[in-house]
Amino acid sequence: MAVYIFKRILNTIPVLLGISIITFLLMNWVPGNPVMMMFEKQTDPATIERISKEMGLNDPLYVQYGRFLWNAVRGDLGVSFHTKEPVSQAIAERFPATVQLALLAMAVGLLIGLSMGILSAVKQNTFWDHGAMVVALLGISMPVFWVGILLQIYFGLKWKLLPISGWYGFQYMILPAIALGTRYAAMIARMTRSSMLEVIRQDFIRTARAKGARERSVVFRHALKNAMIPVVTIIGMQVGGLLTGAILTETVFGIPGLGRLAYEAISFRDYTMIQGTVLFAAVIYVLSNLVVDLSYAFLDPRIRYEGGGSR
Amino acid sequence: MTRGNTADHTNMANNMRSFIGKKHIERESLLRNTWRRLLRNKMAVVGLILIIVLTLLAIFAGTVSPYDPYQQSFREKLQPPNAAHLLGTDELGRDMLSRLIYGARISLSVGLISQFIAVIIGIIVGAVAGYFGGRVDNYLMRLTDMMFAFPDLLFAMGIMFALGPGLINLFIALGIVGWAGMARLVRGQVLSLREREFIEAARAIGESDFRIIMRHVLPNCMAPIIISVTLGIPGAIMAEAGLSFLGLGAQPPLSSWGQMIAFGKAWMRSAPWLSIYPGLAIMITVLAFNLFGDGLRDALDPRLKD
């Protein structure tokens, strides 16, 4: 177990290095001198040259990358070209809203998705099953931002039940969480259904029924527990989906989160801010995948005992 | 080498060739079986019909559209759906239905072309990694892992920011974002095929690595590739819609559905149809590909079916 955890953690180091290289190169690829983007066009060439030199933009690429990496490791992601505030500070201020939104969306997704999936599997090939799966299929086919706008139009403007923008309290979080959670719920529902159906056919479920266990106990204690591993995979894989979905949801609902920060940075061509948010989001994504992988080891003893030899 | 030995070798080579040839016959009947199974799946047929209709609309947009999608008419601006404009008009008085029909061109072309780019890169990387193994495999798979480390839309946003908005860049960005998944899939398939007898047979009769990969390995992993592409198209369409919604996709006056929703959002109160209909168009298109893709997966690999 310890070997597996150690190996898995060690594996993330080259990946983290890789994403820092890709992010760095991506931003180097942007045409134009970043100093010129930073100041207005009026600045004379001599000043631009002097500042470029001061910022080390004339150094060879690997020197620039080394500096970028060294600073990033110490939590320094540079200063925003647009607002002039430190990028890491802006991220720290905006990140909590994104986490709140993502957690609420995940809760919505799990609650609706698991119930729909279990219902479908238990009542296979009935009206309930077909109905739930049609809803789930529609759910994965709707763009997050469109669901958000529909919710705003109906729940906010027409029926005046909930506020449509801002981030001032729980009632402001309901519509965005549903918007972001819908797709998630649909995916979890589909996965739970097929995973449950697979488990339900296995011998130990028949044994549980044969020994006279109540249906509720068979479904929840025996089947669901064993059907959860693929579902956990989906939950983990979707952390990235939640992060990017948050960009769109935050834009629709005017939520001051990381996604909106990235969106604003793009509209202002705020080079350092984009670099910082992309890098930060990718690191969060990698780390959350690490947590999911490690959680398998706890959920599935087979992984634990293999000691990670297969990975 | 004696004469008899040469004859033996020729015989053996012929046997091997007929063994490999059998694979082709098997493949043909597989195709027919798949098609039959697919047609039995009602949802898949609905998806297929929708895809055909959408494709025809996109191709013949010029003939089918009731109006010029770029024609502005300030007297007719923000009209709700009516007899003259079935889906109403936008803030510049342009006919929504015509703009939606033209928008199908962007969505479908982005879906297809970006997946095509992803497949080409993915197949090359995956096949090379899986077939040669060892250090090559290790390096290529580490690169793939890195691509996976980025949430895809965010990565596409970064690429679009670097390349600048526009349709061609959209193809490239979504192609770059999508290849890694394909590479992993192809590698897995190739690894499992590499040790099979017919590949050994092909190697034994002295076929080159390139020829073995192209003629024997790849055709035998086509099923999962086709499924993955079909199910990748709706993802690319959705990503295009998201990027266009954020202003990073196709630029005006081109009418992309995502961008129409973004512009329509400002008129949510007085003209909600401006954002509702383009979203419906995205949903129907994505749904069509999902239905067809699910059906195709069940038809190509019945074991996966519940």
XYZ file of C-alpha atoms in Angstrom:
617
model
C 0.000 0.000 0.000
C 2.713 2.460 1.044
C 4.692 1.530 -2.067
C 1.672 2.161 -4.255
C 1.004 5.570 -2.686
C 4.663 6.546 -2.939
C 4.875 5.457 -6.595
C 1.702 7.260 -7.493
C 2.885 10.500 -5.847
C 6.267 10.201 -7.538
C 4.498 9.795 -10.883
C 2.858 13.204 -10.614
C 6.188 15.060 -10.524
C 7.057 14.684 -14.245
C 3.446 15.455 -15.133
C 3.553 18.666 -13.104
C 6.848 19.617 -14.758
C 5.310 18.870 -18.138
C 2.310 21.087 -17.594
C 4.554 23.916 -16.443
C 6.547 23.571 -19.693
C 3.412 23.442 -21.855
C 1.854 26.452 -20.105
C 5.088 28.412 -20.386
C 5.516 27.611 -24.078
C 1.867 28.333 -24.831
C 2.192 31.843 -23.514
C 5.491 32.318 -25.313
C 3.684 31.435 -28.475
C 1.358 34.457 -28.165
C 2.406 36.887 -30.867
C 3.630 40.313 -29.801
C 5.820 41.644 -27.035
C 4.163 41.256 -23.628
C 5.641 44.573 -22.515
C 3.829 46.293 -25.354
C 0.620 44.626 -24.183
C 1.331 45.801 -20.657
C 1.705 49.453 -21.558
C -0.225 51.552 -23.980
C 0.993 51.854 -27.526
C 2.438 55.358 -26.888
C 5.422 54.012 -24.927
C 8.623 54.645 -26.873
C 10.703 51.705 -28.148
C 13.659 52.516 -25.882
C 11.509 52.183 -22.760
C 10.011 48.938 -24.017
C 13.499 47.604 -24.672
C 14.672 48.636 -21.193
C 11.662 47.051 -19.439
C 11.936 43.877 -21.540
C 15.543 43.618 -20.408
C 14.623 44.234 -16.774
C 11.929 41.553 -16.960
C 14.405 39.148 -18.486
C 12.430 38.740 -21.711
C 15.623 38.925 -23.763
C 17.153 35.936 -21.953
C 17.259 32.528 -23.666
C 14.015 30.553 -23.392
C 15.362 27.949 -20.953
C 16.576 30.685 -18.592
C 13.145 32.291 -18.724
C 11.498 28.930 -18.077
C 13.820 28.196 -15.165
C 12.913 31.530 -13.603
C 9.204 30.943 -14.225
C 9.355 27.502 -12.617
C 11.434 28.641 -9.625
C 9.022 31.521 -8.987
C 5.944 29.312 -9.488
C 7.235 26.739 -6.992
C 7.543 29.534 -4.436
C 3.985 30.647 -5.201
C 4.972 33.694 -7.243
C 3.081 33.711 -10.538
C 4.009 37.252 -11.537
C 2.003 40.458 -11.606
C -1.175 40.974 -13.612
C -0.660 43.148 -16.699
C -4.147 44.518 -16.336
C -4.871 45.040 -12.636
C -1.202 45.151 -11.536
C -1.988 42.904 -8.541
C 0.007 39.715 -7.890
C -1.525 36.822 -9.859
C -1.308 34.389 -6.950
C -3.178 36.848 -4.739
C -5.956 37.233 -7.342
C -6.204 33.440 -7.611
C -6.326 33.053 -3.814
C -9.149 35.591 -3.649
C -11.191 34.002 -6.422
C -10.590 30.325 -5.796
C -12.971 29.870 -2.814
C -16.033 30.820 -4.901
C -15.064 28.238 -7.540
C -14.571 25.560 -4.886
C -17.959 26.359 -3.345
C -19.621 26.230 -6.754
C -17.896 22.986 -7.725
C -18.717 21.269 -4.408
C -22.362 22.298 -4.582
C -22.578 21.169 -8.203
C -20.987 17.868 -7.218
C -23.548 17.482 -4.424
C -26.397 18.180 -6.870
C -24.863 15.747 -9.354
C -24.396 12.969 -6.810
C -27.822 13.367 -5.251
C -29.743 13.390 -8.536
C -27.382 11.133 -10.465
C -27.152 8.351 -7.896
C -30.893 8.306 -7.259
C -31.684 8.237 -10.964
C -29.086 5.568 -11.655
C -30.211 3.283 -8.823
C -33.873 3.712 -9.758
C -33.106 2.867 -13.386
C -31.126 -0.240 -12.518
C -33.588 -1.573 -9.962
C -36.543 -0.967 -12.272
C -34.721 -2.017 -15.446
C -36.750 -1.784 -18.672
C -39.720 -0.079 -17.039
C -41.148 3.381 -17.620
C -38.938 4.724 -14.795
C -35.791 3.332 -16.348
C -36.535 4.671 -19.833
C -37.683 8.043 -18.475
C -34.578 8.489 -16.332
C -32.245 7.503 -19.153
C -33.896 9.905 -21.631
C -33.523 12.699 -19.071
C -29.888 11.705 -18.528
C -29.213 11.687 -22.265
C -30.712 15.168 -22.576
C -28.635 16.204 -19.564
C -25.317 15.278 -21.187
C -26.377 16.931 -24.452
C -27.061 20.405 -23.044
C -24.279 22.982 -22.834
C -23.709 24.137 -19.237
C -23.987 27.811 -20.101
C -27.291 27.285 -21.892
C -28.779 25.428 -18.925
C -27.662 28.406 -16.830
C -29.386 30.889 -19.107
C -32.588 28.794 -19.191
C -32.609 28.709 -15.372
C -32.081 32.481 -15.310
C -34.913 33.074 -17.779
C -37.435 30.843 -16.007
C -36.507 30.794 -12.303
C -35.130 34.317 -12.185
C -36.983 36.495 -14.673
C -40.315 34.740 -15.296
C -41.131 33.217 -11.923
C -38.902 35.521 -9.856
C -37.929 32.730 -7.451
C -34.174 33.163 -7.222
C -31.544 35.818 -7.978
C -29.864 35.450 -11.379
C -26.443 36.908 -10.747
C -23.933 37.680 -8.010
C -22.485 35.613 -5.181
C -23.800 36.960 -1.883
C -25.325 33.983 -0.102
C -26.783 30.514 -0.420
C -29.764 31.534 -2.558
C -27.342 32.958 -5.150
C -25.620 29.595 -5.346
C -28.675 27.459 -6.123
C -29.133 28.163 -9.848
C -25.407 28.024 -10.724
C -25.024 24.755 -8.805
C -27.962 23.211 -10.669
C -26.643 24.506 -14.000
C -23.211 23.022 -13.436
C -24.520 19.914 -11.679
C -26.977 18.850 -14.413
C -24.433 17.356 -16.790
C -22.636 15.775 -13.889
C -25.866 14.206 -12.610
C -26.593 12.813 -16.059
C -23.163 11.191 -16.321
C -23.337 9.723 -12.822
C -26.846 8.389 -13.512
C -25.713 6.569 -16.663
C -22.613 5.186 -15.013
C -24.429 4.104 -11.827
C -27.098 2.332 -13.862
C -24.728 0.264 -15.974
C -22.428 -0.470 -13.059
C -25.359 -1.534 -10.857
C -26.770 -3.770 -13.599
C -23.442 -5.499 -13.926
C -23.155 -6.101 -10.179
C -26.784 -7.175 -9.731
C -26.218 -10.132 -12.055
C -23.350 -11.507 -10.010
C -23.523 -14.565 -7.804
C -23.070 -12.859 -4.461
C -26.225 -10.812 -5.065
C -28.125 -14.011 -5.806
C -26.684 -15.459 -2.599
C -27.794 -12.402 -0.633
C -31.316 -12.766 -2.027
C -31.309 -16.506 -1.452
C -30.384 -16.149 2.180
C -33.463 -13.950 2.513
C -31.925 -10.482 2.760
C -34.421 -7.687 2.257
C -34.407 -6.014 -1.178
C -33.348 -2.692 0.318
C -30.378 -4.320 1.976
C -29.459 -6.147 -1.252
C -29.536 -2.922 -3.267
C -27.789 -0.621 -0.841
C -25.507 -2.873 1.188
C -24.443 -5.384 -1.421
C -24.966 -3.975 -4.907
C -24.380 -0.252 -4.533
C -21.194 -0.617 -2.539
C -19.669 -2.764 -5.257
C -21.033 -0.637 -8.069
C -19.330 2.476 -6.742
C -15.820 2.031 -8.173
C -16.631 3.064 -11.766
C -18.796 5.825 -10.343
C -15.882 7.147 -8.293
C -13.813 7.109 -11.491
C -16.375 9.318 -13.186
C -16.450 11.617 -10.169
C -12.671 11.950 -10.292
C -12.461 12.346 -14.045
C -15.041 15.063 -13.898
C -13.060 17.356 -11.613
C -11.606 18.821 -14.801
C -15.084 19.055 -16.273
C -16.238 20.896 -13.178
C -13.328 23.320 -13.404
C -13.987 24.177 -17.026
C -17.749 24.088 -16.515
C -17.147 26.589 -13.744
C -15.556 28.994 -16.250
C -18.782 29.013 -18.261
C -21.136 28.965 -15.258
C -19.266 31.775 -13.518
C -19.415 33.850 -16.702
C -23.175 33.328 -17.036
C -23.983 34.075 -13.382
C -21.374 36.772 -12.741
C -19.664 34.766 -9.996
C -16.270 36.120 -8.868
C -14.451 32.790 -9.225
C -11.361 31.407 -10.918
C -13.213 30.794 -14.186
C -14.392 34.346 -14.440
C -10.874 35.479 -13.615
C -9.573 33.468 -16.581
C -12.355 34.808 -18.811
C -11.618 38.415 -17.841
C -7.907 37.822 -18.308
C -8.570 36.617 -21.841
C -10.737 39.602 -22.708
C -8.058 42.005 -21.425
C -5.264 39.918 -22.968
C -3.778 39.699 -19.484
C -0.901 37.391 -20.325
C 0.472 36.634 -16.837
C -2.989 36.142 -15.372
C -3.918 33.582 -18.061
C -0.648 31.747 -17.565
C -1.198 31.689 -13.800
C -4.808 30.523 -13.891
C -4.167 27.812 -16.506
C -1.200 26.497 -14.533
C -3.081 26.640 -11.236
C -6.147 24.863 -12.654
C -3.999 22.142 -14.224
C -2.150 21.567 -10.926
C -5.464 21.341 -9.044
C -6.688 18.878 -11.652
C -3.603 16.673 -11.378
C -3.744 16.695 -7.588
C -7.440 15.829 -7.525
C -6.800 12.914 -9.879
C -4.089 11.788 -7.491
C -6.563 11.845 -4.609
C -9.076 9.837 -6.656
C -6.457 7.239 -7.560
C -5.406 6.894 -3.950
C -9.026 6.572 -2.874
C -9.390 3.500 -5.140
C -6.825 1.789 -3.027
C -9.107 2.210 -0.040
C -12.249 1.256 -1.949
C -10.876 -1.730 -3.797
C -8.632 -4.089 -1.812
C -7.439 -5.726 -5.059
C -5.514 -2.579 -5.978
C -4.066 -2.361 -2.486
C -2.709 -5.907 -2.440
C -1.210 -5.748 -5.889
C 1.034 -3.101 -4.402
C 0.816 -0.988 -7.507
C 2.958 -3.390 -9.487
C 0.675 -3.076 -12.483
C 0.886 0.703 -12.561
C 18.502 -24.969 -49.339
C 16.825 -27.882 -51.130
C 14.003 -27.591 -53.617
C 11.560 -29.329 -51.262
C 12.314 -26.867 -48.516
C 11.577 -23.899 -50.798
C 8.261 -25.473 -51.777
C 7.464 -25.955 -48.105
C 8.204 -22.314 -47.423
C 6.055 -21.188 -50.325
C 3.236 -23.353 -49.042
C 3.620 -21.968 -45.575
C 3.660 -18.413 -46.844
C 0.522 -19.123 -48.877
C -1.191 -20.583 -45.850
C -0.269 -17.543 -43.855
C -1.509 -15.257 -46.607
C -4.848 -17.076 -46.719
C -4.970 -16.877 -42.925
C -4.433 -13.132 -43.092
C -6.873 -12.904 -46.037
C -9.526 -14.564 -43.896
C -9.345 -11.579 -41.628
C -10.638 -9.431 -44.484
C -13.629 -11.667 -45.083
C -14.366 -11.663 -41.370
C -14.211 -7.901 -41.428
C -16.759 -7.671 -44.252
C -19.300 -9.798 -42.451
C -18.572 -7.861 -39.271
C -19.542 -4.719 -41.146
C -22.783 -6.261 -42.340
C -23.596 -7.601 -38.864
C -22.858 -4.251 -37.289
C -25.118 -2.469 -39.762
C -27.944 -4.934 -39.094
C -27.588 -4.567 -35.333
C -27.442 -0.794 -35.685
C -30.660 -0.645 -37.687
C -32.422 -2.696 -35.012
C -31.609 0.004 -32.442
C -34.384 2.611 -32.775
C -32.550 5.322 -30.846
C -29.467 4.933 -33.027
C -31.594 5.183 -36.166
C -33.190 8.384 -34.823
C -29.685 9.732 -34.183
C -28.533 8.763 -37.663
C -31.555 10.390 -39.327
C -31.001 13.577 -37.311
C -27.331 13.625 -38.331
C -28.249 13.181 -41.998
C -30.859 15.972 -41.813
C -28.423 18.318 -40.038
C -25.689 17.557 -42.564
C -28.024 18.200 -45.499
C -29.168 21.467 -43.899
C -25.555 22.525 -43.446
C -24.582 21.627 -47.015
C -27.623 23.227 -48.632
C -27.869 26.133 -46.174
C -27.872 28.602 -49.093
C -30.958 27.004 -50.664
C -32.850 25.994 -47.532
C -32.534 29.211 -45.515
C -35.566 31.455 -45.906
C -33.411 34.617 -45.631
C -29.830 35.780 -46.001
C -28.394 35.172 -42.499
C -26.329 38.380 -42.662
C -29.128 40.635 -43.975
C -29.853 43.288 -41.340
C -33.205 45.022 -41.094
C -33.652 47.482 -38.274
C -37.385 47.730 -38.849
C -37.706 44.023 -38.101
C -35.360 43.785 -35.115
C -36.166 41.625 -32.064
C -39.365 40.179 -33.502
C -40.738 37.182 -31.608
C -41.364 34.040 -33.674
C -44.072 34.771 -36.301
C -45.252 33.635 -39.716
C -42.610 35.609 -41.625
C -39.763 34.707 -39.262
C -40.514 31.285 -37.796
C -37.926 31.636 -35.012
C -38.036 35.449 -34.767
C -35.256 37.947 -35.478
C -32.212 39.141 -33.551
C -31.142 42.583 -32.355
C -30.018 43.510 -35.893
C -33.213 42.207 -37.494
C -31.510 39.096 -38.928
C -33.644 35.983 -39.362
C -32.871 33.515 -36.535
C -33.831 30.380 -38.468
C -31.455 31.243 -41.303
C -28.663 32.031 -38.860
C -29.246 28.726 -37.072
C -29.123 26.801 -40.349
C -25.826 28.469 -41.276
C -24.589 27.827 -37.736
C -24.918 24.077 -38.379
C -22.035 24.453 -40.853
C -19.704 25.692 -38.133
C -20.737 23.177 -35.496
C -20.564 20.167 -37.799
C -17.342 21.205 -39.495
C -15.634 21.870 -36.148
C -16.905 18.542 -34.813
C -15.699 16.567 -37.824
C -12.450 18.326 -38.711
C -11.148 18.633 -35.137
C -11.842 14.943 -34.585
C -10.122 14.127 -37.852
C -7.007 15.995 -36.693
C -7.203 14.295 -33.290
C -7.545 10.859 -34.906
C -4.599 11.322 -37.237
C -2.249 12.477 -34.453
C -3.698 9.954 -32.002
C -3.334 7.002 -34.375
C 0.255 7.861 -35.274
C 1.332 8.349 -31.656
C -0.695 5.415 -30.315
C 0.350 2.965 -33.023
C 4.031 3.872 -32.805
C 4.011 3.685 -28.993
C 2.113 0.400 -28.859
C 3.904 -1.337 -31.718
C 7.482 -0.428 -30.844
C 7.057 -0.361 -27.066
C 10.062 0.236 -24.813
C 11.546 3.676 -24.528
C 9.545 5.142 -27.445
C 6.352 3.991 -25.758
C 7.464 5.424 -22.435
C 8.248 8.897 -23.824
C 5.121 9.123 -25.934
C 2.897 8.009 -23.082
C 4.440 10.550 -20.688
C 3.612 13.216 -23.284
C 0.057 11.888 -23.452
C -0.198 11.989 -19.654
C 0.776 15.653 -19.744
C -1.936 16.430 -22.271
C -4.387 14.718 -19.942
C -3.265 16.914 -17.078
C -5.111 19.901 -18.526
C -8.855 20.311 -18.209
C -9.712 20.286 -21.937
C -11.728 23.469 -22.351
C -9.180 25.410 -20.328
C -6.385 24.053 -22.498
C -8.344 24.913 -25.638
C -8.839 28.420 -24.218
C -5.091 28.769 -23.729
C -4.375 27.579 -27.280
C -7.056 29.850 -28.740
C -5.595 32.734 -26.779
C -2.159 31.998 -28.204
C -3.358 31.425 -31.769
C -6.080 34.072 -31.800
C -9.777 33.474 -32.435
C -11.082 32.110 -35.749
C -12.480 28.980 -37.310
C -9.217 27.403 -38.524
C -7.577 27.925 -35.130
C -10.612 26.327 -33.541
C -10.056 23.158 -35.615
C -6.411 23.111 -34.566
C -7.041 23.830 -30.868
C -9.715 21.159 -30.482
C -7.642 18.704 -32.525
C -4.661 19.259 -30.225
C -6.847 18.873 -27.157
C -8.426 15.648 -28.419
C -5.553 13.509 -29.705
C -4.267 12.221 -26.387
C -7.371 10.164 -25.653
C -7.193 8.593 -29.090
C -3.490 7.823 -28.679
C -4.107 5.959 -25.411
C -6.929 3.989 -26.976
C -4.949 2.996 -30.076
C -1.890 2.089 -27.991
C -3.961 -0.224 -25.816
C -5.429 -1.929 -28.855
C -2.069 -2.273 -30.578
C -0.480 -3.736 -27.440
C -3.113 -6.446 -27.306
C -2.849 -7.172 -31.041
C 0.942 -7.152 -31.229
C 1.359 -10.677 -29.954
C -1.506 -12.259 -31.923
C -0.764 -15.010 -34.448
C -1.734 -13.159 -37.591
C 0.656 -10.326 -36.756
C 3.399 -12.860 -36.087
C 2.500 -14.492 -39.384
C 2.799 -11.197 -41.219
C 6.158 -10.611 -39.546
C 7.269 -14.097 -40.476
C 6.632 -13.550 -44.184
C 8.824 -10.462 -43.932
C 6.360 -7.616 -44.140
C 7.711 -4.246 -43.023
C 6.655 -2.668 -39.724
C 4.876 0.132 -41.570
C 2.924 -2.315 -43.698
C 2.041 -4.461 -40.693
C 0.756 -1.457 -38.785
C -1.221 -0.103 -41.739
C -2.586 -3.373 -43.133
C -3.008 -5.623 -40.142
C -2.861 -3.725 -36.886
C -4.915 -0.592 -37.575
C -7.781 -2.235 -39.479
C -8.233 -4.531 -36.515
C -8.602 -1.711 -34.037
C -11.000 0.288 -36.177
C -14.083 -0.524 -34.089
C -13.016 1.286 -30.910
C -11.545 4.114 -33.005
C -14.847 4.621 -34.839
C -16.780 4.543 -31.572
C -14.398 6.997 -29.975
C -14.594 9.404 -32.933
C -18.379 9.262 -33.064
C -18.594 9.949 -29.358
C -15.829 12.577 -29.618
C -17.726 14.693 -32.155
C -20.421 15.851 -29.692
C -17.654 16.724 -27.211
C -15.926 18.865 -29.831
C -19.234 20.522 -30.797
C -19.870 21.284 -27.141
C -16.343 22.675 -26.697
C -16.744 24.839 -29.806
C -20.009 26.185 -28.413
C -18.294 26.974 -25.099
C -15.319 28.698 -26.746
C -17.615 30.675 -29.055
C -19.757 31.617 -26.049
C -16.604 33.027 -24.426
C -15.776 34.931 -27.620
C -12.819 32.722 -28.521
C -14.398 30.808 -31.383
C -15.662 31.767 -34.831
C -15.918 35.526 -35.164
C -18.879 37.626 -36.369
C -20.479 37.868 -38.859
C -20.192 34.038 -38.962
C -23.131 32.731 -36.993
C -21.955 30.122 -34.526
C -24.522 28.773 -32.086
C -22.435 29.398 -28.959
C -21.793 32.969 -29.977
C -25.503 33.501 -30.752
C -26.316 32.428 -27.187
C -23.695 34.863 -25.835
C -25.177 37.770 -27.803
C -28.719 36.661 -27.015
C -27.970 36.694 -23.285
C -28.079 40.508 -23.258
C -31.691 40.294 -24.492
C -32.709 37.533 -22.096
C -35.459 39.683 -20.549
C -37.122 41.007 -23.690
C -36.189 38.428 -26.329
C -35.437 35.081 -24.645
C -35.758 33.195 -27.964
C -32.391 34.621 -28.996
C -30.629 32.362 -26.518
C -33.171 29.528 -26.282
C -33.157 28.385 -29.945
C -29.402 28.209 -30.551
C -29.100 26.146 -27.366
C -31.806 23.798 -28.628
C -29.865 23.447 -31.874
C -26.704 22.491 -29.957
C -28.663 20.061 -27.806
C -30.300 18.329 -30.771
C -26.990 18.001 -32.629
C -25.083 16.687 -29.620
C -27.967 14.350 -28.773
C -28.016 12.988 -32.335
C -24.324 12.098 -32.200
C -24.658 10.651 -28.697
C -27.594 8.440 -29.736
C -25.822 7.281 -32.857
C -22.518 6.804 -31.031
C -24.125 4.765 -28.245
C -25.905 2.620 -30.836
C -22.745 2.142 -32.842
C -20.850 1.087 -29.727
C -23.484 -1.498 -28.876
C -23.553 -2.729 -32.471
C -19.779 -2.969 -32.906
C -19.166 -4.478 -29.517
C -22.267 -6.274 -28.256
C -20.384 -7.350 -25.130
C -20.514 -3.782 -23.868
C -24.284 -3.717 -24.009
C -26.204 -4.017 -20.731
